[in-house]
Coordinates of C-alpha atoms in Angstrom, one line a residue:
M1 CA 0.3 0.2 0.0
T2 CA 1.2 3.4 -1.3
V3 CA 1.9 5.9 1.5
N4 CA 1.3 9.2 -0.5
M5 CA 3.2 11.5 1.9
T6 CA 3.4 15.3 2.9
K7 CA 6.9 17.8 2.6
G8 CA 8.3 17.2 6.5
Q9 CA 6.5 13.4 6.7
A10 CA 8.9 10.7 7.4
I11 CA 8.2 6.6 6.7
S12 CA 9.8 3.8 8.5
L13 CA 11.3 1.3 5.8
Q14 CA 10.6 -1.6 7.9
K15 CA 8.7 -4.4 6.4
N16 CA 4.9 -5.2 7.3
D17 CA 6.9 -8.4 8.4
G18 CA 9.1 -6.3 10.9
G19 CA 11.8 -7.4 7.9
S20 CA 13.8 -4.9 6.4
L21 CA 13.8 -4.2 2.7
T22 CA 17.0 -5.2 0.9
A23 CA 16.4 -2.7 -2.1
V24 CA 14.5 0.1 -3.3
R25 CA 14.6 2.3 -6.0
M26 CA 13.6 6.3 -5.8
G27 CA 12.2 7.4 -9.1
L28 CA 11.5 10.8 -10.5
G29 CA 8.4 11.7 -13.0
W30 CA 7.4 14.5 -14.8
Q31 CA 5.5 16.2 -17.8
A32 CA 6.0 19.3 -19.1
A33 CA 3.6 22.2 -18.7
P34 CA 1.4 23.7 -21.3
R35 CA 2.6 27.6 -22.6
R36 CA 0.0 30.2 -23.3
G37 CA 1.1 31.6 -26.4
L38 CA -0.1 33.5 -29.4
F39 CA -1.2 30.6 -31.0
G40 CA -2.3 28.6 -28.2
S41 CA -0.8 26.7 -26.1
R42 CA 2.3 24.2 -26.8
T43 CA 4.8 22.6 -24.6
R44 CA 8.7 22.9 -24.2
E45 CA 10.9 19.7 -23.2
V46 CA 12.2 20.0 -19.8
D47 CA 15.1 17.6 -19.0
L48 CA 15.6 17.7 -15.2
D49 CA 18.2 15.4 -13.6
A50 CA 17.8 13.3 -10.6
S51 CA 20.6 12.8 -8.0
A52 CA 22.1 10.6 -4.8
V53 CA 24.4 12.6 -2.6
L54 CA 25.4 10.3 0.1
F55 CA 26.6 11.4 3.6
A56 CA 28.4 10.2 6.4
D57 CA 28.2 12.5 10.0
K58 CA 27.1 14.8 7.3
Q59 CA 29.9 14.9 4.9
P60 CA 29.1 14.5 1.2
V61 CA 31.3 11.3 0.1
D62 CA 29.8 10.3 -3.1
V63 CA 27.2 11.0 -5.5
V64 CA 25.2 9.1 -8.5
F65 CA 24.0 11.1 -11.2
F66 CA 23.8 10.9 -14.7
R67 CA 27.5 11.7 -15.0
H68 CA 28.8 9.2 -12.5
L69 CA 25.9 6.7 -12.8
V70 CA 27.2 3.9 -10.0
S71 CA 28.3 5.3 -6.6
D72 CA 31.9 4.2 -5.8
D73 CA 31.1 1.9 -3.3
G74 CA 28.1 0.0 -5.9
S75 CA 25.4 0.3 -3.6
V76 CA 23.9 2.9 -5.4
R77 CA 23.0 3.3 -9.4
H78 CA 21.5 5.7 -11.6
T79 CA 19.9 3.8 -14.6
G80 CA 20.6 6.6 -17.2
D81 CA 19.5 10.5 -17.9
N82 CA 16.3 11.4 -19.4
L83 CA 16.6 14.6 -21.7
V84 CA 12.4 15.0 -21.9
G85 CA 11.0 14.1 -19.1
G86 CA 6.8 12.6 -19.7
V87 CA 8.3 9.4 -21.4
G88 CA 7.0 7.5 -18.3
Q89 CA 3.1 9.0 -19.0
G90 CA 2.7 8.9 -15.2
G91 CA 6.2 6.4 -14.3
D92 CA 9.4 6.7 -13.8
D93 CA 11.6 9.0 -16.5
E94 CA 14.8 8.7 -14.0
A95 CA 15.7 5.8 -11.6
I96 CA 18.6 5.4 -8.9
L97 CA 18.3 2.2 -7.6
V98 CA 19.9 1.8 -3.6
D99 CA 21.2 -1.9 -2.2
L100 CA 20.4 -0.6 0.9
S101 CA 22.1 -3.9 2.4
R102 CA 25.6 -3.2 0.3
V103 CA 25.7 1.1 1.4
P104 CA 28.6 1.1 3.7
V105 CA 28.3 1.3 7.4
H106 CA 29.2 4.8 7.7
I107 CA 26.9 6.1 5.3
D108 CA 24.0 7.6 7.4
Q109 CA 22.1 9.5 4.8
I110 CA 21.1 9.9 0.8
V111 CA 20.0 12.5 -0.4
F112 CA 18.2 12.8 -3.9
T113 CA 17.9 15.5 -5.5
V114 CA 16.3 17.0 -9.0
N115 CA 17.5 19.5 -10.9
S116 CA 17.0 21.5 -14.8
F117 CA 20.7 21.6 -16.6
T118 CA 19.7 23.7 -19.0
G119 CA 17.7 26.4 -16.0
Q120 CA 14.8 25.7 -16.9
T121 CA 12.6 27.1 -13.8
F122 CA 9.5 24.5 -12.3
Q123 CA 7.1 27.2 -13.8
E124 CA 7.5 25.3 -16.9
V125 CA 7.0 21.5 -15.4
Q126 CA 4.1 19.9 -13.9
N127 CA 2.9 16.3 -12.8
A128 CA 6.3 15.9 -11.2
F129 CA 6.5 13.1 -8.7
C130 CA 9.2 11.4 -6.5
R131 CA 8.1 7.5 -4.8
L132 CA 9.9 4.8 -3.3
V133 CA 9.4 1.5 -5.0
D134 CA 10.6 -1.8 -3.2
E135 CA 12.8 -3.1 -6.1
T136 CA 12.5 -7.1 -5.1
N137 CA 8.7 -7.0 -5.2
G138 CA 7.8 -4.3 -7.6
Q139 CA 5.8 -2.7 -4.8
E140 CA 5.2 1.7 -4.4
L141 CA 6.0 2.3 -1.1
A142 CA 5.8 5.7 -1.0
R143 CA 4.8 8.5 -3.9
Y144 CA 5.3 12.3 -2.8
T145 CA 4.4 14.9 -5.3
L146 CA 6.5 17.7 -6.1
A147 CA 5.3 21.3 -6.1
G148 CA 5.4 23.0 -9.2
G149 CA 5.3 26.4 -10.6
G150 CA 8.3 28.2 -9.1
Q151 CA 10.9 30.0 -10.3
Y152 CA 13.1 28.0 -8.8
T153 CA 15.6 25.3 -10.5
A154 CA 16.0 22.7 -8.7
Q155 CA 14.1 20.7 -5.3
I156 CA 15.6 19.1 -2.6
M157 CA 13.3 16.1 -3.2
A158 CA 14.0 13.6 0.3
K159 CA 16.3 11.9 2.2
V160 CA 16.7 7.9 2.9
H161 CA 18.5 7.9 6.3
R162 CA 19.6 4.9 8.6
S163 CA 17.1 4.9 11.7
G164 CA 18.2 2.7 14.7
S165 CA 18.7 -0.7 13.0
G166 CA 17.1 0.3 9.8
W167 CA 16.4 3.0 7.4
S168 CA 13.6 5.9 6.8
M169 CA 12.7 8.2 4.4
T170 CA 11.3 11.9 5.0
A171 CA 9.9 14.3 2.3
L172 CA 11.6 17.0 2.0
G173 CA 10.8 19.2 -1.2
N174 CA 12.5 22.0 -0.5
P175 CA 12.7 24.5 -3.2
A176 CA 16.3 25.3 -4.4
N177 CA 18.4 27.2 -7.4
G178 CA 21.2 25.3 -8.8
R179 CA 22.1 23.3 -12.4
T180 CA 23.9 20.9 -10.5
F181 CA 24.1 18.8 -7.1
Q182 CA 27.1 21.3 -5.9
D183 CA 25.3 24.4 -6.7
L184 CA 22.6 22.4 -3.9
M185 CA 25.0 21.8 -1.0
P186 CA 24.0 24.7 1.0
T187 CA 20.5 23.7 0.5
I188 CA 21.1 20.2 1.7
L189 CA 22.9 20.7 4.4
P190 CA 20.3 22.1 6.7
V191 CA 18.1 19.0 6.2
L192 CA 20.6 16.2 7.3

């Protein structure tokens, strides 16, 4: 059963039977918003990029994004860059796979971001979401609909973080400006 998350909400990633999830997928989907023009409405392709920044004690130690598809330890993997969005028609346009059982013990948080490398703002985006899926069975666990319409070029979507002996996910949805994950670090650090 999917949990529709609100900004700031956290959920445990424990299974209903008490076991822990071993592998999850953070999927991102979006569509270009129609723009009114002199001759009616039209859409312009929007290129958003998903990234996952791995932290150890509030220090970034690795990142997975379209130019570095696999973390150095192999536990986090980006499935590839989508340049237009809306391809999945409600499905994932970009996805990042996390093998929770292989994430090194010193990594305590993984922050997921989305940004427009080309500088397009979220005013040009509609139906944007991130969702967490149990990769072992394809079941959607949580979905967070991203707020659109702003003059910002990025959002800090969510984080997966260690909680006791397991993991939790927190929906963040913090708007930011930047073309790359490096540009977003001042906005990421306060949510760790």
